[in-house]
Coordinates of C-alpha atoms in Angstrom, one line a residue:
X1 CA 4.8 -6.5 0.2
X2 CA 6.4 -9.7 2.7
X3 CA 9.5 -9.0 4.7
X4 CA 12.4 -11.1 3.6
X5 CA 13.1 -13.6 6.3
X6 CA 16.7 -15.0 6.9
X7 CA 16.8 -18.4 8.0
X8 CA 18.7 -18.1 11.4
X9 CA 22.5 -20.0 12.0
X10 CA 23.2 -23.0 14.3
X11 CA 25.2 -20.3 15.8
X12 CA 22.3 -17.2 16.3
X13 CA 20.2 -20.1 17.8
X14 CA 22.2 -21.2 20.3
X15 CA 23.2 -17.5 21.3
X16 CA 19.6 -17.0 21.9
X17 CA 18.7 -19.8 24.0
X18 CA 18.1 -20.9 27.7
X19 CA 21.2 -19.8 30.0
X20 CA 22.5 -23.4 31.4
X21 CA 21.4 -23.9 34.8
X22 CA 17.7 -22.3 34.2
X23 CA 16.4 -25.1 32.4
X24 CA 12.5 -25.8 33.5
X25 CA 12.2 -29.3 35.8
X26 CA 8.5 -30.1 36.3
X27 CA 5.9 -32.5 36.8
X28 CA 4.0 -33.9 33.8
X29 CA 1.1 -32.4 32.6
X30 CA -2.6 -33.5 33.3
X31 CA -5.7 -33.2 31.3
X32 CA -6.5 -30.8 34.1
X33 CA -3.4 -28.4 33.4
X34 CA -4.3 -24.7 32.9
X35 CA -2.3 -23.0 30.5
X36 CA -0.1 -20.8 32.4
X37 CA 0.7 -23.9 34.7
X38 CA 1.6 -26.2 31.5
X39 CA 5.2 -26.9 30.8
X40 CA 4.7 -24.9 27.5
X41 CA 4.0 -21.6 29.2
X42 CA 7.8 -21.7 30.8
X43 CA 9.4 -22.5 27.5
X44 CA 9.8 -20.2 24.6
X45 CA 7.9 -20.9 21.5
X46 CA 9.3 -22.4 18.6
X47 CA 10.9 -20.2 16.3
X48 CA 13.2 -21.7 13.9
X49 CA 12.2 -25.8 13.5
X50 CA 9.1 -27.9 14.2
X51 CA 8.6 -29.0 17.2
X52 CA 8.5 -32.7 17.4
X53 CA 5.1 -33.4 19.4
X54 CA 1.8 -31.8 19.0
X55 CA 0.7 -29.0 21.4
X56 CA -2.9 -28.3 23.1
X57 CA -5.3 -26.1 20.7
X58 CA -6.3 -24.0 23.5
X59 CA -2.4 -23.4 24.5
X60 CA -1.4 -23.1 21.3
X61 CA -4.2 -19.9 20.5
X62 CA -3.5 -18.4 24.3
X63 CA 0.5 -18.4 23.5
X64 CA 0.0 -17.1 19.8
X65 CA -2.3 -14.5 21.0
X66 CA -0.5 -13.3 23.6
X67 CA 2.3 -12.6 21.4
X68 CA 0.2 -10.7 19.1
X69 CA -0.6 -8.5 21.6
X70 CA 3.1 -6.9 21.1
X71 CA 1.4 -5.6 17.9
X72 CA 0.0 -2.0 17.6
X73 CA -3.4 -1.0 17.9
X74 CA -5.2 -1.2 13.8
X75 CA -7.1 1.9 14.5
X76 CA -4.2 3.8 16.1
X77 CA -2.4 2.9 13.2
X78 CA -2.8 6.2 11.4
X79 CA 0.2 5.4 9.0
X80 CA -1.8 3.1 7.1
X81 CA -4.7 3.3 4.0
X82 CA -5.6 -0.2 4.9
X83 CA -9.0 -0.8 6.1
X84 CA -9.6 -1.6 9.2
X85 CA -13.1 -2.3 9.7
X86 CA -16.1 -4.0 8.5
X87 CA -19.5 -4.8 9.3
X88 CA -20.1 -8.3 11.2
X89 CA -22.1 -9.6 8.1
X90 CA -19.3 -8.9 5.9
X91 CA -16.9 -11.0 8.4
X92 CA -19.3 -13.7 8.7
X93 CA -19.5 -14.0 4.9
X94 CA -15.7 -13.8 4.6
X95 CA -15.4 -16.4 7.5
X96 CA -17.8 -18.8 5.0
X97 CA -15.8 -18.7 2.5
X98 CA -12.1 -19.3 4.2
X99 CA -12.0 -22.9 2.8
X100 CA -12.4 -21.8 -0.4
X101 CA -10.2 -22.1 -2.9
X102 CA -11.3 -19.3 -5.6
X103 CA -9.0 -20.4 -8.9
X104 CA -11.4 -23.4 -9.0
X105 CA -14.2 -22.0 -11.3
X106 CA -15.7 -25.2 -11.5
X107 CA -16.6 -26.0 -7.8
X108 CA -17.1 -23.0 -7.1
X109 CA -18.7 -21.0 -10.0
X110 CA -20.7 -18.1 -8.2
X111 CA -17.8 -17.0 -6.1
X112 CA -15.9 -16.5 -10.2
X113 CA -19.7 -14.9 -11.1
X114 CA -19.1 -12.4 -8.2
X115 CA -15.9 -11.4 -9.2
X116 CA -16.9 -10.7 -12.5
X117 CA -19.2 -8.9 -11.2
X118 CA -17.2 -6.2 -9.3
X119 CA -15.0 -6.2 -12.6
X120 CA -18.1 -4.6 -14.3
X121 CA -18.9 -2.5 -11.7
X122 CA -15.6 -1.0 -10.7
X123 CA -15.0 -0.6 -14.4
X124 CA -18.6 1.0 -15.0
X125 CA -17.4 3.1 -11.9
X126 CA -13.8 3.8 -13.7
X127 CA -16.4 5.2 -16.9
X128 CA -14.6 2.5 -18.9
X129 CA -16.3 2.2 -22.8
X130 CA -19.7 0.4 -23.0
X131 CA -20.6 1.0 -26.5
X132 CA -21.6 -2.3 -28.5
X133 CA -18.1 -3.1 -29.7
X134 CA -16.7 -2.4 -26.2
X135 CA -14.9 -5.2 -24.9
X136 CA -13.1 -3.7 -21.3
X137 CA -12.1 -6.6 -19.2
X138 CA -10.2 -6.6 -16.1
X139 CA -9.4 -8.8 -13.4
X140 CA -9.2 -9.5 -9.3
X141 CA -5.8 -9.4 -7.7
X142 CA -3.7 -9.8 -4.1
X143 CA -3.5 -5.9 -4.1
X144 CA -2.4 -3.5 -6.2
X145 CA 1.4 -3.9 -6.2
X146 CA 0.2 -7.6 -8.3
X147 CA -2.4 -5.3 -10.6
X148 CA 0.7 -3.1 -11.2
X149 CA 2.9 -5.6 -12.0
X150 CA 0.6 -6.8 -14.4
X151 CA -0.4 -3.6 -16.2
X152 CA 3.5 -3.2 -16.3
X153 CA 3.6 -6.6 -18.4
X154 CA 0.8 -6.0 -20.4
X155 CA 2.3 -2.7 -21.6
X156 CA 5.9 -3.9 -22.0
X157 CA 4.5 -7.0 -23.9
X158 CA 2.8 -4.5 -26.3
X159 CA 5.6 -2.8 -26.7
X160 CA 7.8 -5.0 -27.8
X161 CA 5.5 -6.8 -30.1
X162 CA 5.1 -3.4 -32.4
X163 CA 9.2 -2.9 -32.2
X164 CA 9.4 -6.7 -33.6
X165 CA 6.9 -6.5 -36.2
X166 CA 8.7 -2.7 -37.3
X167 CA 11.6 -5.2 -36.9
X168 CA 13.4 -2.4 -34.4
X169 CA 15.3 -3.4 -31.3
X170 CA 13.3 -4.3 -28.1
X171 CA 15.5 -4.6 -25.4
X172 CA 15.4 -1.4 -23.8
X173 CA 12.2 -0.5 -22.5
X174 CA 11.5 2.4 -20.1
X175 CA 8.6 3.7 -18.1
X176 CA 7.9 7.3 -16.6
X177 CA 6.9 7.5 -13.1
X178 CA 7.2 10.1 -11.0
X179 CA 10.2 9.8 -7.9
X180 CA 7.5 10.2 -5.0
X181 CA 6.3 6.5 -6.5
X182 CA 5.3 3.6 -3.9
X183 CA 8.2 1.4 -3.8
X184 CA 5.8 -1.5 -6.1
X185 CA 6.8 0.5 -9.0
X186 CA 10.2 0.4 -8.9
X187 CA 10.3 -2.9 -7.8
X188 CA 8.1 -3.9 -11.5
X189 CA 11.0 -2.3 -13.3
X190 CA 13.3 -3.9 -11.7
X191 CA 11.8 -7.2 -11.3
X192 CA 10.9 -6.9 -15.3
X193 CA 13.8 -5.3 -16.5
X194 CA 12.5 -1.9 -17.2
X195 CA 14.2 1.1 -17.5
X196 CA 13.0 3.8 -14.9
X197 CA 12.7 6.8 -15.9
X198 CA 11.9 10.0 -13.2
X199 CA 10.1 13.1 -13.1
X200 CA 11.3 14.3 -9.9
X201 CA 9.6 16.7 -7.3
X202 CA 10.6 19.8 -6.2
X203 CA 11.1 21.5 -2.5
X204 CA 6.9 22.9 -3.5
X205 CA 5.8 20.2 -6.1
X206 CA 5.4 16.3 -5.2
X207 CA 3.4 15.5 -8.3
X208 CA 5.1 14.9 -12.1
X209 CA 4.7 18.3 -13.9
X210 CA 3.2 16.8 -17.2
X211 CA 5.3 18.6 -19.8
X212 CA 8.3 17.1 -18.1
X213 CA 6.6 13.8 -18.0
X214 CA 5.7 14.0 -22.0
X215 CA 9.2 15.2 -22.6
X216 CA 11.2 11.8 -21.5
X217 CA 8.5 9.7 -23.7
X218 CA 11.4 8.4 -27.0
X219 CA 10.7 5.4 -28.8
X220 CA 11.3 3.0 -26.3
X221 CA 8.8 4.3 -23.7
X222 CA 6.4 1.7 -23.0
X223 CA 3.8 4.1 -20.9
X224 CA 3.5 6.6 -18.3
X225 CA 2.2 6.0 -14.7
X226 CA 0.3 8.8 -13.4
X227 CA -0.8 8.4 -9.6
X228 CA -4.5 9.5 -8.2
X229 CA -3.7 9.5 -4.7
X230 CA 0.4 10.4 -4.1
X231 CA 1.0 8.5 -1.1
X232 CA 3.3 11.0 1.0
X233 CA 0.5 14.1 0.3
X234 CA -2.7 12.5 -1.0
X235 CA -2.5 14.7 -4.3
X236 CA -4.0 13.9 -7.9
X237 CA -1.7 13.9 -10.7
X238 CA -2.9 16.5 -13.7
X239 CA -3.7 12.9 -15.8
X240 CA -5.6 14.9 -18.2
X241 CA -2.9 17.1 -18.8
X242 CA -0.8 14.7 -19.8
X243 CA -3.4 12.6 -21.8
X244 CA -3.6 16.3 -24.0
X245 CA -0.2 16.8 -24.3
X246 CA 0.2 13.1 -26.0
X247 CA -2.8 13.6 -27.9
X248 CA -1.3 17.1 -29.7
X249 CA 2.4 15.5 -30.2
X250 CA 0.4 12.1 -31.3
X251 CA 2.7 9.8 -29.3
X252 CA 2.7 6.6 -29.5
X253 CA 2.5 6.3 -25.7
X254 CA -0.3 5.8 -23.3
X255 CA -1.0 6.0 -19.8
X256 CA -1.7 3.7 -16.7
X257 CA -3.4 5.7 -14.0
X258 CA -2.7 4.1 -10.5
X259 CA -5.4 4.4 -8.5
X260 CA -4.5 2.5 -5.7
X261 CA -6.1 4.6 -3.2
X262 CA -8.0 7.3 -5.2
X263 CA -10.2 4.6 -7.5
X264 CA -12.8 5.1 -4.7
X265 CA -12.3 8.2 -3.5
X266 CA -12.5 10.6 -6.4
X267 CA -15.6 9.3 -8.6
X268 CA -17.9 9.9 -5.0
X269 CA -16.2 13.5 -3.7
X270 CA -14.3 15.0 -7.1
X271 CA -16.5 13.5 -9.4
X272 CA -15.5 16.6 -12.1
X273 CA -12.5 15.4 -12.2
X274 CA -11.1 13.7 -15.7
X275 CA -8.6 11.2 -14.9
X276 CA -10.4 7.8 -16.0
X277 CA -11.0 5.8 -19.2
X278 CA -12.9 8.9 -20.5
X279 CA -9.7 10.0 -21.4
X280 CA -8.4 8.0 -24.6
X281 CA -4.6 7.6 -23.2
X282 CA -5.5 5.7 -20.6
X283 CA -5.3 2.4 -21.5
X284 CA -5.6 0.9 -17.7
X285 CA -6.4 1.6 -14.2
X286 CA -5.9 -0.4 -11.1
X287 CA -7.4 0.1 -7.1
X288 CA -7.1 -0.9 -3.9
X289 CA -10.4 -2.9 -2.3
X290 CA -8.6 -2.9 1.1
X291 CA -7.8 0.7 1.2
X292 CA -10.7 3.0 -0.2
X293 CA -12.8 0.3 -1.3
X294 CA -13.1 -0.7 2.7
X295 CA -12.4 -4.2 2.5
X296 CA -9.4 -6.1 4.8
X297 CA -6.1 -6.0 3.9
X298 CA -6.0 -8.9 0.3
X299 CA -7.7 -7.2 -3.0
X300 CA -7.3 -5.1 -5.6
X301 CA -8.5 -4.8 -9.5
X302 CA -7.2 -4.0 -12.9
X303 CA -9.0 -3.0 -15.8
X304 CA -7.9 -2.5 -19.5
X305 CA -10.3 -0.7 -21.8
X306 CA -9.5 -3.0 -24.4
X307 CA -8.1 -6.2 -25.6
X308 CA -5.3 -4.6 -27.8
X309 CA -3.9 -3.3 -24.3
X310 CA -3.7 -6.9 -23.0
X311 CA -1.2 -9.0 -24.9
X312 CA -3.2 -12.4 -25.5
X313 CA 0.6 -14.4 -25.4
X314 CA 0.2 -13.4 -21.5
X315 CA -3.2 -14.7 -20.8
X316 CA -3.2 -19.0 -20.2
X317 CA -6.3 -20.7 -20.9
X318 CA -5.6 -23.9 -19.2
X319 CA -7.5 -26.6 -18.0
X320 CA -7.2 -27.3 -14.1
X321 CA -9.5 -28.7 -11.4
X322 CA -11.7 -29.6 -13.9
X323 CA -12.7 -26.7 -16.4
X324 CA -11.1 -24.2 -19.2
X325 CA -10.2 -21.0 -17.2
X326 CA -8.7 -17.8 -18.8
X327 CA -6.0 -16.8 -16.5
X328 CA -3.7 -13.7 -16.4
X329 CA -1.7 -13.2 -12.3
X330 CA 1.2 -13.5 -10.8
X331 CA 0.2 -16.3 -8.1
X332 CA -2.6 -19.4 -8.6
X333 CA -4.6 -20.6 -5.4
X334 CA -6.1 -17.8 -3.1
X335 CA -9.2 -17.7 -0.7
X336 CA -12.3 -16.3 -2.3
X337 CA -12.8 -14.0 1.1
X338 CA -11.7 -10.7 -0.2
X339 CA -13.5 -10.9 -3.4
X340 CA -16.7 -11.8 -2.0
X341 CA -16.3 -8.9 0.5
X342 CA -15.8 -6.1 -2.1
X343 CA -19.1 -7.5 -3.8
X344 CA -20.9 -7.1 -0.4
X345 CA -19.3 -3.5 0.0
X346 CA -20.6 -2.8 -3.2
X347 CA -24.2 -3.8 -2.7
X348 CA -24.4 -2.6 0.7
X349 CA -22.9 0.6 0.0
X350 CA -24.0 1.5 -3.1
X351 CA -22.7 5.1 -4.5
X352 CA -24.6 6.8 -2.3
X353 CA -23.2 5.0 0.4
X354 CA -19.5 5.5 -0.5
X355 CA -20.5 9.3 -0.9
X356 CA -21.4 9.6 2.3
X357 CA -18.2 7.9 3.8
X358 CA -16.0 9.2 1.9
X359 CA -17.6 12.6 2.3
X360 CA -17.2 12.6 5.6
X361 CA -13.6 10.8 5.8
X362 CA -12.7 14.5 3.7
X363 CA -14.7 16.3 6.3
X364 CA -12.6 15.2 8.9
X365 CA -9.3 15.5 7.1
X366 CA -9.8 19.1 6.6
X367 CA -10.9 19.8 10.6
X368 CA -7.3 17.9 11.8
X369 CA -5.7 20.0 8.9
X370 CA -7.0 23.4 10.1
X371 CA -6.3 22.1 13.7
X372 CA -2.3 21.3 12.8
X373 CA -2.7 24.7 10.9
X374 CA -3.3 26.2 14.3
X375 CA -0.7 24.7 15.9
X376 CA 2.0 26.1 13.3
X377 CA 2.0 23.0 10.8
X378 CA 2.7 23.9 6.9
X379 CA 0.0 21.8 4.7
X380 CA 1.2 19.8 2.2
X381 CA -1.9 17.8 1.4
X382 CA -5.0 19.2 -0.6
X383 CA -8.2 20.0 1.2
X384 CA -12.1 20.1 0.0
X385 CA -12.1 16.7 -1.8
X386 CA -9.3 17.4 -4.0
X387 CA -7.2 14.6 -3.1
X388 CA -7.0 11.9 -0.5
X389 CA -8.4 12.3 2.3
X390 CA -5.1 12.6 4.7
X391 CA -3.0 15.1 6.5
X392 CA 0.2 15.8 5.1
X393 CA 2.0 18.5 7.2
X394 CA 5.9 19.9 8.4
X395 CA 6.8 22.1 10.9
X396 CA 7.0 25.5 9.8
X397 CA 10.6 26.6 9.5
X398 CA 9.5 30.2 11.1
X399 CA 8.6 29.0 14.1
X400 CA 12.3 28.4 15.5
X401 CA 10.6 24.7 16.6
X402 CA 14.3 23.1 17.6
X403 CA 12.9 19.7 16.9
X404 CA 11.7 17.4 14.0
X405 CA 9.3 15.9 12.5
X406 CA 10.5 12.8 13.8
X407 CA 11.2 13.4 17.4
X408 CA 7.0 14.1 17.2
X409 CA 6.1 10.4 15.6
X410 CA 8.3 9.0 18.6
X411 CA 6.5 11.2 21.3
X412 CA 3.2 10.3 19.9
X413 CA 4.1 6.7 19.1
X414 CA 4.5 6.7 23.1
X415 CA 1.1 7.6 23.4
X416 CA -0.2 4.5 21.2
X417 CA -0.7 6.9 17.9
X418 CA 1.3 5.5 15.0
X419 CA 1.4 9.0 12.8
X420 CA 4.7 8.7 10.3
X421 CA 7.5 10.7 10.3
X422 CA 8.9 10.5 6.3
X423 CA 11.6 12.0 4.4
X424 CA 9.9 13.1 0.9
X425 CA 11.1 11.8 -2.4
X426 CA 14.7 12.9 -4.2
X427 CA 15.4 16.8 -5.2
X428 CA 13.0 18.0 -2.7
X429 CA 16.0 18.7 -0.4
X430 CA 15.7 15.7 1.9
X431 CA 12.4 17.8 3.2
X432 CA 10.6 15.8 6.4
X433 CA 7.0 15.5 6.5
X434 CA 4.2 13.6 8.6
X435 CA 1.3 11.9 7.1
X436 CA -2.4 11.2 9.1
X437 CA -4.5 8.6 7.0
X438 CA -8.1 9.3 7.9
X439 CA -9.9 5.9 7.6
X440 CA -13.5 5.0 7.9
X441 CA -13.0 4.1 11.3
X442 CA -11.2 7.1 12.3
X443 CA -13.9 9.4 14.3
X444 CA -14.3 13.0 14.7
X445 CA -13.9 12.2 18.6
X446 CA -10.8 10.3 18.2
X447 CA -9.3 12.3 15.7
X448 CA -9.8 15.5 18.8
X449 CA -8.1 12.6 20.8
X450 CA -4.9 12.9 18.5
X451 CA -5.1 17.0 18.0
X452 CA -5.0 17.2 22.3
X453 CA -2.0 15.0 22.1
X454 CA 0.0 17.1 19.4
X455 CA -0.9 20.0 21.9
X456 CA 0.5 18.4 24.3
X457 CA 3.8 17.3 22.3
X458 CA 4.4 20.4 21.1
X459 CA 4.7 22.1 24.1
X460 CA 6.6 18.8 26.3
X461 CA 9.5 19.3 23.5
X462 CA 9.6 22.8 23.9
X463 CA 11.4 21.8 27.3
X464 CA 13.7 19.0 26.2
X465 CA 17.0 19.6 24.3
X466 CA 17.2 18.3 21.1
X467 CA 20.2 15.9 20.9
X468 CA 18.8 14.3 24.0
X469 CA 15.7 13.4 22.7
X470 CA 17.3 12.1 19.2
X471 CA 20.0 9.8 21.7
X472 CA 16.9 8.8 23.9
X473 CA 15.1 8.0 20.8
X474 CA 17.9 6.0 19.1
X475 CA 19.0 3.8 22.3
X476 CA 15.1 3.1 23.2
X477 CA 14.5 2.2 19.6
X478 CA 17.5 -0.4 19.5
X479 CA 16.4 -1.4 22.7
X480 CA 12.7 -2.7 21.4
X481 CA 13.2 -3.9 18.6
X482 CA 10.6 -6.7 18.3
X483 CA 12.3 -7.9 15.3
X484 CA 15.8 -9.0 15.9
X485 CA 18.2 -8.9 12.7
X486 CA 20.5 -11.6 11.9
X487 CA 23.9 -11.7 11.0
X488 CA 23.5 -11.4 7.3
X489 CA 21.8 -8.6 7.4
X490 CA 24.1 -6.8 10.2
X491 CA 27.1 -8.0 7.6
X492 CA 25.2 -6.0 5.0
X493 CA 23.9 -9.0 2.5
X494 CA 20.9 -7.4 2.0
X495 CA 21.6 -3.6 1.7
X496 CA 19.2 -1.0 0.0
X497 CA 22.0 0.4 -2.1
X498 CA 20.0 0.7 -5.5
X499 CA 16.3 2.2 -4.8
X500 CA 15.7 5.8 -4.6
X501 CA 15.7 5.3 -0.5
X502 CA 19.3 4.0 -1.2
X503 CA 20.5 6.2 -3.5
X504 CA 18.4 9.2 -2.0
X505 CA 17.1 8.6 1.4
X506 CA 13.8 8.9 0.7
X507 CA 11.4 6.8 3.1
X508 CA 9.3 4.2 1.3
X509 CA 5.7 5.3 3.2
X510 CA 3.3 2.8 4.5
X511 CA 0.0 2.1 2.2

């Protein structure tokens, strides 16, 4: 996902710059000239147009960097699935292959031969068919909102190419999701002109009750998404449920199980569970490597178990940078880093190796849930391996707490922890909710770290009058905002009036 950016007015520049009178006189710089004593460290940096002359490398990486350190802490950041560690020899290999350009099979052929390789092995993992005839393929992607998007195609493609040859109408294609979706979903069906059709979640169900999902399929259904890993409470969506229910009314309609963040969870701590391709509905799957499948932020995969499920109109065999390439994604040129990375995550690790993280990643979950239990927090996650491996909690309505769930992000966000406040998805009565991601790097020391501070929270606001805080909060957070909006956007050019956080205020969470 990449913020839209507004290209700033004459106007918005020239209200931002140097008060007249303050301008910086100085002597010329030297060869000698330390950074901070350079006539680029009393200037702002460029923000809107290239600066005409060329800057010192070593002032150029001490300004940058010092800027950057106005971001938050990566392993603080509990808001987030994305990983946010790796072993040295897994940066020193991505750091090898920076200058490479991965779309160019031809000068670079192993770095193609080891992304076919985690295709096999992530759709060995996903139990996809092996038989002699088999002929699964899948490929790498930015992430998964790009797999999604092309799942999306592939089934809407398929779609319409049975209504034409029936010679019925095919310009009204849907898609079932459930509302508690990550915001790449409905941006697919809108971007590809999809209806979007909602199961929606209740005030004690986030996850699409499959009867109600199976009765919205009509003729112009083009698939169901089912989700293994709900982003707001880590849950697993009853996939086999719904792959019966099809399989008794003998729809026409198939499924695509996102498994942005539970394609590497599940198979190594809920490996009973039947959600994959062993289940003849689902036609594709796609993961996360930079969530689950511990690689930085820049991969993710998508599998079909067979050609039929992959339109061949969408797939371009062209000739470019000197050989024939078979090529189905939304962008061209990208750095080969990632994809090498996954391969060495999946070598190092091996399944036993994932077990054990991830084992312990659900280990830790459950001790902060029991801890927030203690402390008066309602659950809303699953524990014992079956689902993510997160915390999702709200305050318990009993306990006559007089704040909310958001006045305790902004208390701990004051201590460095970035733990979400969110407001769940449409019909569950605007309910609030707080979300822990517990990562590979998040220890059990750090994670009593964060359960000391929620002691502490919790009995600071216990003190402090309510519509204080929430003024406090408000003035302090228009006071640091780090990212300025422009007049467009404070006119209201760009407003959110048509997603389900328009139309129902529900927060988009992080992944």
């Amino acid at each position: 996902m990449v913020h839209l950016a507004t290209v700033r007015s004459d106007k918005e520049r020239k209200a931002s710059s140097v008060i007249p009178g303050l301008e910086m006189k100085r002597e010329p710089d030297t060869a000698n000239t330390t950074v901070y004593g350079s006539s680029y460290a009393g200037q702002d940096l460029p923000k809107d147009e290239m600066p005409e002359e060329e800057m010192p490398a070593a002032v150029a990486y001490r300004l940058i960097k010092d800027d950057l350190t106005l971001d938050g802490t990566p392993t603080l950041n509990l808001a987030s699935f994305v990983t946010t560690y790796m072993e040295e020899e897994a940066e020193k290999l991505m750091a090898d292959a920076f200058s490479k350009n991965f779309i160019d099979y031809e000068e670079y052929p192993m770095s193609a031969d080891i992304q076919n390789r985690c295709v096999n092995m992530i759709a060995r993992l996903f139990n996809c068919p092996t038989h002699d005839d088999a002929q699964a393929m899948g490929t790498g992607t930015i992430g998964s909102s790009e797999a999604i998007m092309l799942a999306v195609l592939a089934m809407k493609k398929r779609w319409q190419n049975k209504r034409k040859a029936a010679g019925k109408p095919h310009d009204k294609p849907n898609i079932i999701m459930n509302s508690a979706v990550q915001v790449c979903w409905e941006k697919a069906a809108r971007y590809f002109d999809i209806e979007e059709k909602y199961v929606y979640c209740t005030p004690d169900r986030y996850v699409m009750d499959p009867k109600q999902a199976v009765d919205l399929v009509d003729e112009n259904t083009i698939g169901i998404c089912a989700i293994l890993g709900l982003t707001y409470t880590g849950e697993y969506e009853d996939i086999k449920a719904i792959n019966d229910l099809l399989e008794e009314r003998n729809s026409d309609c198939y499924i695509h199980v996102d498994a942005a963040s539970g394609g590497f969870v599940a198979p190594f701590v809920y490996p009973e569970l039947e959600w994959d391709f062993k289940l003849p509905r689902v036609i594709s799957i796609n993961v996360s490597g930079h969530k689950y499948g511990l690689v930085y932020p820049g991969v993710g995969w998508v599998v079909w178990r067979d050609p039929e499920y992959l339109p061949k109109e969408l797939i371009f065999n062209i000739n470019y940078l000197g050989a024939d390439q078979a090529s189905f994604t939304l962008n061209f040129s990208k750095g080969a880093s990632q994809i090498i990375a996954q391969y060495y995550q999946l070598i190092r690790l091996g399944k036993r190796g994932y077990r054990g993280i991830m084992t312990n990643l659900t280990h830790t979950a459950d001790y902060l849930s029991a801890a927030l239990e203690s402390l008066g927090f309602i659950m809303m996650s699953q524990g014992g391996g079956k689902g993510l491996p997160l915390v999702a909690f709200r305050i318990d309505p009993k306990l006559d707490f007089k704040h909310d769930e958001f006045a305790i992000a902004h208390e701990l966000r004051q201590r460095g922890w970035v733990v979400p406040a969110y407001t769940m998805a449409p019909h569950s009565e605007k309910l609030k909710m707080m979300r822990v991601v517990v990562r590979e790097d998040f220890s059990r020391s750090r994670c009593d770290a964060l359960i000391k501070d929620f002691k502490m929270i919790m009995d600071e606001l216990k003190t402090v009058d309510p519509k204080e805080h929430e003024e406090s909060r408000k003035r302090q957070a228009k006071k640091q905002s780090k990212v300025p909006k422009s007049e467009s956007i404070e006119k209201g050019h760009h407003k959110d009036d048509h997603s389900l956080q328009g139309k129902h205020e529900k927060s988009h969470p992080i992944c």
